[in-house]
Each structure stands twice: as C-alpha cells, then as structure tokens.
Coordinates of C-alpha atoms in Angstrom, one line a residue:
X1 CA 191.9 206.7 296.7
X2 CA 190.9 209.5 299.0
X3 CA 188.4 209.4 301.7
X4 CA 184.8 210.6 302.3
X5 CA 184.0 211.3 305.9
X6 CA 181.1 212.6 307.8
X7 CA 180.6 214.1 311.1
X8 CA 177.1 214.5 312.3
X9 CA 175.3 215.2 315.6
X10 CA 172.2 213.2 316.4
X11 CA 169.7 213.4 319.2
X12 CA 169.2 210.4 321.3
X13 CA 165.9 209.8 319.4
X14 CA 167.6 209.9 316.0
X15 CA 167.2 213.5 314.7
X16 CA 169.6 215.8 313.1
X17 CA 167.4 218.9 313.7
X18 CA 163.9 219.8 314.9
X19 CA 161.0 220.0 312.5
X20 CA 161.6 223.8 312.1
X21 CA 165.3 223.0 311.4
X22 CA 166.7 224.3 314.5
X23 CA 170.0 223.0 316.1
X24 CA 169.8 224.9 319.3
X25 CA 169.9 221.6 321.3
X26 CA 173.5 220.9 320.2
X27 CA 176.1 221.6 322.8
X28 CA 178.7 224.2 322.1
X29 CA 181.5 221.7 322.4
X30 CA 179.9 219.6 319.6
X31 CA 179.5 222.7 317.4
X32 CA 183.2 223.7 318.0
X33 CA 184.5 220.1 317.3
X34 CA 182.5 219.8 314.1
X35 CA 183.4 223.3 313.1
X36 CA 187.0 222.5 313.3
X37 CA 186.7 219.6 310.9
X38 CA 184.9 222.0 308.5
X39 CA 187.8 224.5 308.8
X40 CA 190.4 221.7 308.2
X41 CA 188.7 220.0 305.3
X42 CA 189.9 220.5 301.7
X43 CA 186.6 219.9 300.2
X44 CA 182.9 219.9 301.5
X45 CA 179.9 218.0 300.1
X46 CA 176.3 218.6 301.1
X47 CA 172.8 218.3 300.0
X48 CA 170.7 221.2 298.9
X49 CA 168.9 221.6 302.2
X50 CA 172.1 221.9 304.2
X51 CA 173.4 224.4 301.6
X52 CA 170.3 226.6 301.9
X53 CA 170.3 226.3 305.7
X54 CA 173.8 227.5 306.0
X55 CA 173.3 230.3 303.6
X56 CA 170.3 231.5 305.2
X57 CA 171.2 231.1 308.9
X58 CA 174.8 232.0 308.9
X59 CA 174.5 235.2 306.8
X60 CA 176.1 234.1 303.6
X61 CA 178.6 231.5 302.6
X62 CA 181.3 230.9 305.4
X63 CA 183.4 228.4 303.4
X64 CA 184.6 230.6 300.6
X65 CA 188.2 229.3 300.7
X66 CA 187.1 225.7 300.1
X67 CA 185.9 223.7 297.2
X68 CA 182.2 222.9 297.9
X69 CA 179.8 220.7 296.2
X70 CA 176.1 220.6 296.5
X71 CA 174.1 217.4 295.4
X72 CA 170.8 218.6 294.1
X73 CA 168.2 218.1 291.4
X74 CA 168.3 221.7 290.5
X75 CA 171.1 224.3 290.4
X76 CA 170.0 227.0 292.8
X77 CA 173.4 228.3 293.5
X78 CA 173.2 231.8 295.1
X79 CA 177.0 231.7 295.9
X80 CA 178.6 231.0 292.5
X81 CA 181.6 233.4 293.3
X82 CA 182.3 231.4 296.5
X83 CA 183.7 228.1 295.1
X84 CA 180.3 226.3 295.2
X85 CA 179.5 224.0 292.5
X86 CA 176.1 222.1 292.1
X87 CA 176.1 218.5 291.1
X88 CA 173.0 218.0 289.1
X89 CA 173.7 215.5 286.4
X90 CA 174.9 211.9 287.8
X91 CA 176.0 213.4 291.1
X92 CA 177.2 210.1 292.7
X93 CA 179.4 209.5 289.7
X94 CA 180.8 212.9 290.1
X95 CA 181.4 212.3 293.8
X96 CA 183.2 209.1 292.9
X97 CA 185.4 211.1 290.5
X98 CA 186.1 213.8 293.1
X99 CA 187.0 211.0 295.6
X100 CA 189.9 210.0 293.2
X101 CA 191.5 213.4 293.7
X102 CA 190.6 214.7 297.1
X103 CA 189.4 214.0 300.6
X104 CA 185.9 215.1 301.1
X105 CA 183.9 216.0 304.3
X106 CA 180.2 215.6 304.1
X107 CA 178.3 218.5 305.9
X108 CA 175.0 217.3 307.2
X109 CA 172.3 215.8 305.1
X110 CA 170.5 212.5 305.9
X111 CA 169.4 211.9 302.4
X112 CA 172.9 212.6 301.0
X113 CA 174.4 210.3 303.7
X114 CA 172.0 207.5 302.7
X115 CA 172.8 207.8 299.1
X116 CA 176.5 207.7 299.8
X117 CA 176.3 204.7 301.9
X118 CA 174.1 202.8 299.4
X119 CA 176.7 203.6 296.8
X120 CA 179.6 202.4 299.0
X121 CA 181.1 206.0 298.9
X122 CA 181.1 206.9 302.5
X123 CA 184.4 205.6 304.3
X124 CA 183.8 206.8 307.7
X125 CA 180.9 208.2 309.8
X126 CA 181.5 210.0 313.2
X127 CA 178.3 210.3 315.1
X128 CA 177.9 212.7 318.1
X129 CA 174.9 211.3 320.1
X130 CA 173.7 214.0 322.1
X131 CA 171.6 213.0 325.2
X132 CA 168.5 215.1 324.2
X133 CA 165.1 214.0 322.9
X134 CA 164.3 216.2 320.0
X135 CA 160.8 214.7 319.7
X136 CA 159.7 215.2 316.0
X137 CA 162.4 216.3 313.7
X138 CA 164.5 215.7 310.7
X139 CA 165.6 212.0 310.7
X140 CA 169.1 211.0 310.8
X141 CA 169.4 208.6 307.8
X142 CA 167.2 206.5 305.6
X143 CA 167.2 202.9 304.8
X144 CA 170.7 201.6 304.4
X145 CA 170.3 197.8 305.0
X146 CA 173.2 195.7 303.9
X147 CA 176.1 198.0 304.8
X148 CA 178.5 196.9 307.5
X149 CA 180.6 199.2 309.8
X150 CA 183.4 198.6 312.2
X151 CA 183.7 200.9 315.4
X152 CA 187.2 202.4 315.3
X153 CA 186.6 204.7 318.3
X154 CA 184.3 205.8 320.8
X155 CA 184.6 208.2 323.7
X156 CA 182.3 210.4 326.0
X157 CA 182.6 214.1 325.8
X158 CA 181.4 216.7 328.2
X159 CA 177.6 216.9 328.8
X160 CA 177.4 213.2 328.2
X161 CA 177.7 213.4 324.4
X162 CA 179.0 210.0 323.0
X163 CA 181.4 210.4 320.0
X164 CA 181.7 207.2 318.0
X165 CA 183.5 206.7 314.6
X166 CA 182.7 204.0 312.3
X167 CA 184.5 202.7 309.3
X168 CA 182.8 201.2 306.3
X169 CA 183.3 197.5 306.2
X170 CA 181.5 196.7 302.9
X171 CA 178.1 195.5 301.7
X172 CA 176.3 192.1 301.8

C-alpha cells in the first residue's frame, strides 16, 4: 500500500493561518521546504478551502502537472482542465482506493487531516512549528483522540522552527 503524508506549518499557539487566511507569518525557509514536497509529489489531496485559497491567492492553479483531488461536499471545480477532480461521493472511500495506487501528499486542511486521521488513512504527519503566536486563527486539527503517533525525526531549522515528523501507530 502507498503512503498518505502531510506537511503542515503551525503557529506556536496551534493555528495554520490567521482569521483572514493569511500566511505572512510563515518563514520563507518553511515555504520553500513545503513547496519542494508539493513539486515532488505524484498526487495532491486537499479540502475545498485550501483549493479555493490556492486558486484565489496564487493566480490560478499552479499544480497542472499533478493529479489533484479536492474533498468537498460540492463540486465547485474552476480548474477542470488542470487535472483537478472533486471527491464529493464517499470521499474517504475514494481516498482509500487512491492510496492503493499512488502516494498522496495532503496540502493543508485541518478538517481534512482530522478526517484522514479518524479513518486511519494518514501515514505520516510533518509539523513545522513556527515560534510565532498567531492569536486567533484557523485551528490546526480537530478531535482525533485515540490515534497514536511515533516521532520518527525532529530537527530545528533556521528561525527556531521545529520540524517534527510523526508516523501513525494505530488507534485504540
């Protein structure tokens, strides 16, 4: 079976973005590292909020050469000619099927990460903890009690960012 991995930057107080969805608090080094993972990935998976943010803030769809999937309640695909497919019917079952054939990188999305963890589909989670307090903002993750993770690597990057990778160890 292939792997589903996520790389996500989080403020010290547990936010992935400010309330106005800004990411200006992210150091360039983190943007570069995470961007490289996006470039190297075979397949991208994201929630609708992340998809809309990328499209609106990056001036179109930057990942045209990749299979990209969006988990959403509604198909609001504005980039159908760019390899983007919306998963609206039984999306976690479809993600499970995709995992049988390809490695997948999750792009942002705390709600999506929570769903993947609850379903036991996320294999590894790399968290870039940025020493900044975002104050109010978009939370990193929802309730995921009962899942166990094992630290596989941790290192300190420039600007005091702690990069930690955790591997899924199962559920209780």
